[in-house]
Amino acid sequence: MTPKDLKAIVRTVPDFPAPGVQFRDITTLIGHGVGFAAAVGHLARLAQAAGAQAIAGMEARGFIFGAAVAVQLGVGFIPVRKPGKLPVATLGVDYVLEYGSDRLEIDPGAIAAGERVIIVDDLIATGGTALAAAALLRKAGAVVPTAIFAIDLPDLGGAAKLRADGIAVDALMQFPGD
Ligand SMILES: O=P(O)(O)OC[C@H]1O[C@H](OP(=O)(O)OP(=O)(O)O)[C@H](O)[C@@H]1O
Ligand SMILES: Nc1ncnc2[nH]cnc12
């Protein structure tokens, strides 16, 4: 299936989780066996082209795509977690979302110095989550050249912010758009 076919499977839910937000829901995409496999295949090709030595994914939706991509490439997966979940001393950062704020944490021991880590997530909106993840991974010694998303919401400016921070951005589809 092409990225355009995949876009037709993503569900849009208006006014969730707050009035005015068009929620781009991947539940319908990952529930479609052929579509999910195709999405992971496209993301894995992009991550391989970026020279992935490891994949990092953000809890929770980033785990779905990131872990699948890591398995497909035969590289390790680094979980970027919501607060209080990791059983070791963590590196953490607070960040702002399209509809709230949160905190991300990683185990710094999960990253080898100079390792080329590619970020994979379901969606980029304001870029707050991906920038926070990149900052954490870099602090732990990783090189973060590229971030890859199933969905980009370019009007919210996240991809542009990542590029300004020196991170290449790839996505399978954009909303709104063709
Ligand atoms: O570019 P941003 O404005 O930071 O938004 C994108 C992030 O928002 C969503 O996660 P969310 O924090 O809603 O958590 P979830 O994966 O647990 O649903 C999505 O999965 C991205 O990680
Ligand atoms: N509009 C949106 N749809 C789905 N997930 C999101 N995360 C941040 N903004 C989002």
PDB file of C-alpha atoms and ligand atoms in Angstrom:
ATOM      1  CA  MET A   1       0.000   0.000   0.000  1.00  0.00           C
ATOM      2  CA  THR A   2       1.255   3.496  -0.806  1.00  0.00           C
ATOM      3  CA  PRO A   3       1.454   6.278   1.798  1.00  0.00           C
ATOM      4  CA  LYS A   4      -1.614   7.782   0.096  1.00  0.00           C
ATOM      5  CA  ASP A   5      -3.537   4.521   0.624  1.00  0.00           C
ATOM      6  CA  LEU A   6      -2.409   4.546   4.272  1.00  0.00           C
ATOM      7  CA  LYS A   7      -3.613   8.110   4.767  1.00  0.00           C
ATOM      8  CA  ALA A   8      -7.120   7.029   3.789  1.00  0.00           C
ATOM      9  CA  ILE A   9      -7.109   4.558   6.715  1.00  0.00           C
ATOM     10  CA  VAL A  10      -6.250   7.146   9.406  1.00  0.00           C
ATOM     11  CA  ARG A  11      -9.366   8.309  11.259  1.00  0.00           C
ATOM     12  CA  THR A  12      -9.939  11.972  12.068  1.00  0.00           C
ATOM     13  CA  VAL A  13     -11.894  12.743  15.245  1.00  0.00           C
ATOM     14  CA  PRO A  14     -12.880  16.396  15.719  1.00  0.00           C
ATOM     15  CA  ASP A  15     -12.635  18.105  19.123  1.00  0.00           C
ATOM     16  CA  PHE A  16     -10.552  15.374  20.842  1.00  0.00           C
ATOM     17  CA  PRO A  17      -9.067  15.639  23.426  1.00  0.00           C
ATOM     18  CA  ALA A  18      -9.992  19.348  23.500  1.00  0.00           C
ATOM     19  CA  PRO A  19     -12.282  21.629  21.461  1.00  0.00           C
ATOM     20  CA  GLY A  20     -10.692  22.688  18.162  1.00  0.00           C
ATOM     21  CA  VAL A  21      -8.204  19.774  17.953  1.00  0.00           C
ATOM     22  CA  GLN A  22      -8.526  17.516  14.870  1.00  0.00           C
ATOM     23  CA  PHE A  23      -7.262  14.246  16.344  1.00  0.00           C
ATOM     24  CA  ARG A  24      -5.516  12.084  13.727  1.00  0.00           C
ATOM     25  CA  ASP A  25      -6.168   8.616  15.116  1.00  0.00           C
ATOM     26  CA  ILE A  26      -3.826   5.740  14.151  1.00  0.00           C
ATOM     27  CA  THR A  27      -6.092   3.103  15.770  1.00  0.00           C
ATOM     28  CA  THR A  28      -7.699   2.404  12.401  1.00  0.00           C
ATOM     29  CA  LEU A  29      -4.305   2.206  10.646  1.00  0.00           C
ATOM     30  CA  ILE A  30      -2.674  -0.238  13.084  1.00  0.00           C
ATOM     31  CA  GLY A  31      -5.876  -2.291  13.153  1.00  0.00           C
ATOM     32  CA  HIS A  32      -5.510  -2.907   9.412  1.00  0.00           C
ATOM     33  CA  GLY A  33      -2.990  -5.749   9.108  1.00  0.00           C
ATOM     34  CA  VAL A  34      -1.828  -4.958   5.587  1.00  0.00           C
ATOM     35  CA  GLY A  35      -1.804  -1.214   6.238  1.00  0.00           C
ATOM     36  CA  PHE A  36       0.160  -1.520   9.491  1.00  0.00           C
ATOM     37  CA  ALA A  37       2.762  -3.761   7.848  1.00  0.00           C
ATOM     38  CA  ALA A  38       3.078  -1.354   4.919  1.00  0.00           C
ATOM     39  CA  ALA A  39       3.459   1.653   7.233  1.00  0.00           C
ATOM     40  CA  VAL A  40       6.191  -0.119   9.229  1.00  0.00           C
ATOM     41  CA  GLY A  41       7.914  -1.144   5.981  1.00  0.00           C
ATOM     42  CA  HIS A  42       7.960   2.451   4.694  1.00  0.00           C
ATOM     43  CA  LEU A  43       9.234   3.778   8.055  1.00  0.00           C
ATOM     44  CA  ALA A  44      11.916   1.055   8.238  1.00  0.00           C
ATOM     45  CA  ARG A  45      13.226   1.942   4.759  1.00  0.00           C
ATOM     46  CA  LEU A  46      13.530   5.586   5.813  1.00  0.00           C
ATOM     47  CA  ALA A  47      15.269   4.649   9.078  1.00  0.00           C
ATOM     48  CA  GLN A  48      17.690   2.351   7.237  1.00  0.00           C
ATOM     49  CA  ALA A  49      18.493   5.111   4.719  1.00  0.00           C
ATOM     50  CA  ALA A  50      19.268   7.366   7.706  1.00  0.00           C
ATOM     51  CA  GLY A  51      21.840   4.830   8.944  1.00  0.00           C
ATOM     52  CA  ALA A  52      19.989   3.683  12.050  1.00  0.00           C
ATOM     53  CA  GLN A  53      22.100   1.881  14.650  1.00  0.00           C
ATOM     54  CA  ALA A  54      19.197   2.021  17.119  1.00  0.00           C
ATOM     55  CA  ILE A  55      15.581   3.255  17.134  1.00  0.00           C
ATOM     56  CA  ALA A  56      14.086   5.437  19.871  1.00  0.00           C
ATOM     57  CA  GLY A  57      10.313   5.656  20.275  1.00  0.00           C
ATOM     58  CA  MET A  58       8.187   7.760  22.608  1.00  0.00           C
ATOM     59  CA  GLU A  59       5.561   6.287  24.942  1.00  0.00           C
ATOM     60  CA  ALA A  60       2.946   5.264  24.049  1.00  0.00           C
ATOM     61  CA  ARG A  61       2.140   5.494  20.346  1.00  0.00           C
ATOM     62  CA  GLY A  62       5.819   5.747  19.400  1.00  0.00           C
ATOM     63  CA  PHE A  63       6.377   2.298  20.929  1.00  0.00           C
ATOM     64  CA  ILE A  64       3.946   0.749  18.421  1.00  0.00           C
ATOM     65  CA  PHE A  65       5.798   1.946  15.331  1.00  0.00           C
ATOM     66  CA  GLY A  66       9.301   2.280  16.787  1.00  0.00           C
ATOM     67  CA  ALA A  67       9.564  -1.246  18.140  1.00  0.00           C
ATOM     68  CA  ALA A  68       8.220  -2.710  14.881  1.00  0.00           C
ATOM     69  CA  VAL A  69      10.778  -0.726  12.863  1.00  0.00           C
ATOM     70  CA  ALA A  70      13.605  -1.837  15.179  1.00  0.00           C
ATOM     71  CA  VAL A  71      12.635  -5.505  14.732  1.00  0.00           C
ATOM     72  CA  GLN A  72      12.443  -5.084  10.959  1.00  0.00           C
ATOM     73  CA  LEU A  73      15.965  -3.575  10.880  1.00  0.00           C
ATOM     74  CA  GLY A  74      17.443  -5.916  13.494  1.00  0.00           C
ATOM     75  CA  VAL A  75      18.597  -3.055  15.735  1.00  0.00           C
ATOM     76  CA  GLY A  76      17.853  -2.235  19.376  1.00  0.00           C
ATOM     77  CA  PHE A  77      14.900  -0.170  20.620  1.00  0.00           C
ATOM     78  CA  ILE A  78      15.281   2.632  23.193  1.00  0.00           C
ATOM     79  CA  PRO A  79      12.060   3.414  25.060  1.00  0.00           C
ATOM     80  CA  VAL A  80      11.563   7.134  25.772  1.00  0.00           C
ATOM     81  CA  ARG A  81       9.197   6.907  28.716  1.00  0.00           C
ATOM     82  CA  LYS A  82       6.598   8.969  30.534  1.00  0.00           C
ATOM     83  CA  PRO A  83       7.730   9.846  34.101  1.00  0.00           C
ATOM     84  CA  GLY A  84       8.269   7.410  36.944  1.00  0.00           C
ATOM     85  CA  LYS A  85       8.324   4.215  34.881  1.00  0.00           C
ATOM     86  CA  LEU A  86      12.024   3.378  34.622  1.00  0.00           C
ATOM     87  CA  PRO A  87      13.617   1.516  37.558  1.00  0.00           C
ATOM     88  CA  VAL A  88      16.998   3.300  37.322  1.00  0.00           C
ATOM     89  CA  ALA A  89      18.356   6.849  37.638  1.00  0.00           C
ATOM     90  CA  THR A  90      17.023   8.655  34.554  1.00  0.00           C
ATOM     91  CA  LEU A  91      17.671  11.696  32.412  1.00  0.00           C
ATOM     92  CA  GLY A  92      14.423  13.688  32.132  1.00  0.00           C
ATOM     93  CA  VAL A  93      12.928  16.754  30.486  1.00  0.00           C
ATOM     94  CA  ASP A  94       9.562  18.571  30.726  1.00  0.00           C
ATOM     95  CA  TYR A  95       7.842  19.635  27.490  1.00  0.00           C
ATOM     96  CA  VAL A  96       4.659  21.235  26.147  1.00  0.00           C
ATOM     97  CA  LEU A  97       2.105  19.455  23.898  1.00  0.00           C
ATOM     98  CA  GLU A  98      -0.595  20.717  21.482  1.00  0.00           C
ATOM     99  CA  TYR A  99      -3.068  20.039  24.292  1.00  0.00           C
ATOM    100  CA  GLY A 100      -1.138  19.971  27.592  1.00  0.00           C
ATOM    101  CA  SER A 101       2.300  19.292  29.052  1.00  0.00           C
ATOM    102  CA  ASP A 102       4.226  16.194  30.077  1.00  0.00           C
ATOM    103  CA  ARG A 103       7.649  14.777  30.912  1.00  0.00           C
ATOM    104  CA  LEU A 104       9.909  12.234  29.186  1.00  0.00           C
ATOM    105  CA  GLU A 105      12.648  10.112  30.708  1.00  0.00           C
ATOM    106  CA  ILE A 106      15.312   7.718  29.401  1.00  0.00           C
ATOM    107  CA  ASP A 107      17.812   5.313  30.869  1.00  0.00           C
ATOM    108  CA  PRO A 108      21.139   6.901  29.886  1.00  0.00           C
ATOM    109  CA  GLY A 109      22.752   3.449  30.044  1.00  0.00           C
ATOM    110  CA  ALA A 110      20.622   2.345  27.071  1.00  0.00           C
ATOM    111  CA  ILE A 111      22.754   4.406  24.677  1.00  0.00           C
ATOM    112  CA  ALA A 112      26.320   3.797  23.511  1.00  0.00           C
ATOM    113  CA  ALA A 113      28.498   6.913  23.065  1.00  0.00           C
ATOM    114  CA  GLY A 114      28.208   8.196  19.494  1.00  0.00           C
ATOM    115  CA  GLU A 115      25.417   5.764  18.606  1.00  0.00           C
ATOM    116  CA  ARG A 116      23.300   6.846  15.598  1.00  0.00           C
ATOM    117  CA  VAL A 117      19.774   6.838  17.021  1.00  0.00           C
ATOM    118  CA  ILE A 118      16.753   7.488  14.769  1.00  0.00           C
ATOM    119  CA  ILE A 119      13.560   8.762  16.417  1.00  0.00           C
ATOM    120  CA  VAL A 120      10.326   7.072  15.283  1.00  0.00           C
ATOM    121  CA  ASP A 121       6.880   8.269  16.394  1.00  0.00           C
ATOM    122  CA  ASP A 122       3.340   8.063  15.046  1.00  0.00           C
ATOM    123  CA  LEU A 123       2.905  11.807  14.644  1.00  0.00           C
ATOM    124  CA  ILE A 124       4.594  15.200  14.883  1.00  0.00           C
ATOM    125  CA  ALA A 125       2.498  18.235  15.772  1.00  0.00           C
ATOM    126  CA  THR A 126       4.243  21.081  17.669  1.00  0.00           C
ATOM    127  CA  GLY A 127       7.455  19.048  17.811  1.00  0.00           C
ATOM    128  CA  GLY A 128       7.681  19.406  21.588  1.00  0.00           C
ATOM    129  CA  THR A 129       7.812  15.648  22.165  1.00  0.00           C
ATOM    130  CA  ALA A 130      10.402  14.934  19.463  1.00  0.00           C
ATOM    131  CA  LEU A 131      12.619  17.872  20.466  1.00  0.00           C
ATOM    132  CA  ALA A 132      12.512  16.740  24.098  1.00  0.00           C
ATOM    133  CA  ALA A 133      13.377  13.178  23.065  1.00  0.00           C
ATOM    134  CA  ALA A 134      16.246  14.376  20.857  1.00  0.00           C
ATOM    135  CA  ALA A 135      17.624  16.539  23.670  1.00  0.00           C
ATOM    136  CA  LEU A 136      17.562  13.591  26.066  1.00  0.00           C
ATOM    137  CA  LEU A 137      19.150  11.179  23.595  1.00  0.00           C
ATOM    138  CA  ARG A 138      21.906  13.681  22.763  1.00  0.00           C
ATOM    139  CA  LYS A 139      22.527  14.327  26.464  1.00  0.00           C
ATOM    140  CA  ALA A 140      23.067  10.580  26.845  1.00  0.00           C
ATOM    141  CA  GLY A 141      25.684  10.636  24.057  1.00  0.00           C
ATOM    142  CA  ALA A 142      23.642   9.698  20.981  1.00  0.00           C
ATOM    143  CA  VAL A 143      23.864  11.264  17.532  1.00  0.00           C
ATOM    144  CA  VAL A 144      20.292  12.040  16.360  1.00  0.00           C
ATOM    145  CA  PRO A 145      20.419  12.868  12.648  1.00  0.00           C
ATOM    146  CA  THR A 146      16.826  12.055  11.650  1.00  0.00           C
ATOM    147  CA  ALA A 147      13.314  11.718  13.032  1.00  0.00           C
ATOM    148  CA  ILE A 148      10.647   9.730  11.184  1.00  0.00           C
ATOM    149  CA  PHE A 149       6.881   9.923  11.618  1.00  0.00           C
ATOM    150  CA  ALA A 150       3.843   8.237  10.119  1.00  0.00           C
ATOM    151  CA  ILE A 151       1.984  11.585  10.240  1.00  0.00           C
ATOM    152  CA  ASP A 152       3.158  15.200  10.041  1.00  0.00           C
ATOM    153  CA  LEU A 153       0.890  18.141  10.922  1.00  0.00           C
ATOM    154  CA  PRO A 154       3.003  20.855   9.223  1.00  0.00           C
ATOM    155  CA  ASP A 155       0.688  23.712  10.220  1.00  0.00           C
ATOM    156  CA  LEU A 156       1.741  23.145  13.853  1.00  0.00           C
ATOM    157  CA  GLY A 157       5.374  23.782  12.953  1.00  0.00           C
ATOM    158  CA  GLY A 158       7.071  20.796  14.584  1.00  0.00           C
ATOM    159  CA  ALA A 159       8.943  19.512  11.538  1.00  0.00           C
ATOM    160  CA  ALA A 160      10.327  23.000  10.856  1.00  0.00           C
ATOM    161  CA  LYS A 161      11.523  23.252  14.483  1.00  0.00           C
ATOM    162  CA  LEU A 162      13.336  19.922  14.247  1.00  0.00           C
ATOM    163  CA  ARG A 163      15.011  20.932  10.981  1.00  0.00           C
ATOM    164  CA  ALA A 164      16.116  24.195  12.615  1.00  0.00           C
ATOM    165  CA  ASP A 165      17.692  22.032  15.331  1.00  0.00           C
ATOM    166  CA  GLY A 166      19.666  20.102  12.681  1.00  0.00           C
ATOM    167  CA  ILE A 167      17.408  17.040  12.591  1.00  0.00           C
ATOM    168  CA  ALA A 168      16.178  15.781   9.198  1.00  0.00           C
ATOM    169  CA  VAL A 169      12.461  14.953   9.182  1.00  0.00           C
ATOM    170  CA  ASP A 170      10.613  12.373   7.097  1.00  0.00           C
ATOM    171  CA  ALA A 171       6.910  11.478   7.247  1.00  0.00           C
ATOM    172  CA  LEU A 172       4.620   9.161   5.304  1.00  0.00           C
ATOM    173  CA  MET A 173       1.733  11.639   5.106  1.00  0.00           C
ATOM    174  CA  GLN A 174       0.644  15.138   6.042  1.00  0.00           C
ATOM    175  CA  PHE A 175      -2.654  16.515   7.380  1.00  0.00           C
ATOM    176  CA  PRO A 176      -4.200  18.596   5.955  1.00  0.00           C
ATOM    177  CA  GLY A 177      -2.977  17.839   2.446  1.00  0.00           C
ATOM    178  CA  ASP A 178      -3.606  15.692  -0.639  1.00  0.00           C
TER     179      ASP A 178
HETATM  180  O1  LIG B   1       4.616  17.159  18.315  1.00  0.00           O
HETATM  181  P1  LIG B   1       3.888  17.190  19.624  1.00  0.00           P
HETATM  182  O2  LIG B   1       3.038  18.434  19.752  1.00  0.00           O
HETATM  183  O3  LIG B   1       4.783  17.023  20.790  1.00  0.00           O
HETATM  184  O4  LIG B   1       2.816  16.013  19.624  1.00  0.00           O
HETATM  185  C1  LIG B   1       3.097  14.730  19.163  1.00  0.00           C
HETATM  186  C2  LIG B   1       3.028  13.715  20.251  1.00  0.00           C
HETATM  187  O5  LIG B   1       1.697  13.654  20.790  1.00  0.00           O
HETATM  188  C3  LIG B   1       1.266  12.300  20.816  1.00  0.00           C
HETATM  189  O6  LIG B   1       1.605  11.647  21.995  1.00  0.00           O
HETATM  190  P2  LIG B   1       0.878  11.885  23.407  1.00  0.00           P
HETATM  191  O7  LIG B   1       1.762  12.722  24.271  1.00  0.00           O
HETATM  192  O8  LIG B   1      -0.530  12.361  23.158  1.00  0.00           O
HETATM  193  O9  LIG B   1       0.896  10.483  24.097  1.00  0.00           O
HETATM  194  P3  LIG B   1       0.460   8.981  23.711  1.00  0.00           P
HETATM  195  O10 LIG B   1       1.463   8.495  22.705  1.00  0.00           O
HETATM  196  O11 LIG B   1       0.600   8.293  25.019  1.00  0.00           O
HETATM  197  O12 LIG B   1      -0.950   8.995  23.165  1.00  0.00           O
HETATM  198  C4  LIG B   1       1.991  11.648  19.660  1.00  0.00           C
HETATM  199  O13 LIG B   1       2.077  10.248  19.795  1.00  0.00           O
HETATM  200  C5  LIG B   1       3.342  12.328  19.700  1.00  0.00           C
HETATM  201  O14 LIG B   1       4.257  11.667  20.561  1.00  0.00           O
HETATM  202  N1  LIG B   2      -3.829  16.452  16.365  1.00  0.00           N
HETATM  203  C1  LIG B   2      -3.301  15.359  16.892  1.00  0.00           C
HETATM  204  N2  LIG B   2      -3.795  14.137  16.575  1.00  0.00           N
HETATM  205  C2  LIG B   2      -3.263  13.005  17.123  1.00  0.00           C
HETATM  206  N3  LIG B   2      -2.256  13.025  18.001  1.00  0.00           N
HETATM  207  C3  LIG B   2      -1.739  14.219  18.342  1.00  0.00           C
HETATM  208  N4  LIG B   2      -0.716  14.558  19.170  1.00  0.00           N
HETATM  209  C4  LIG B   2      -0.594  15.903  19.165  1.00  0.00           C
HETATM  210  N5  LIG B   2      -1.504  16.459  18.358  1.00  0.00           N
HETATM  211  C5  LIG B   2      -2.226  15.428  17.825  1.00  0.00           C
END
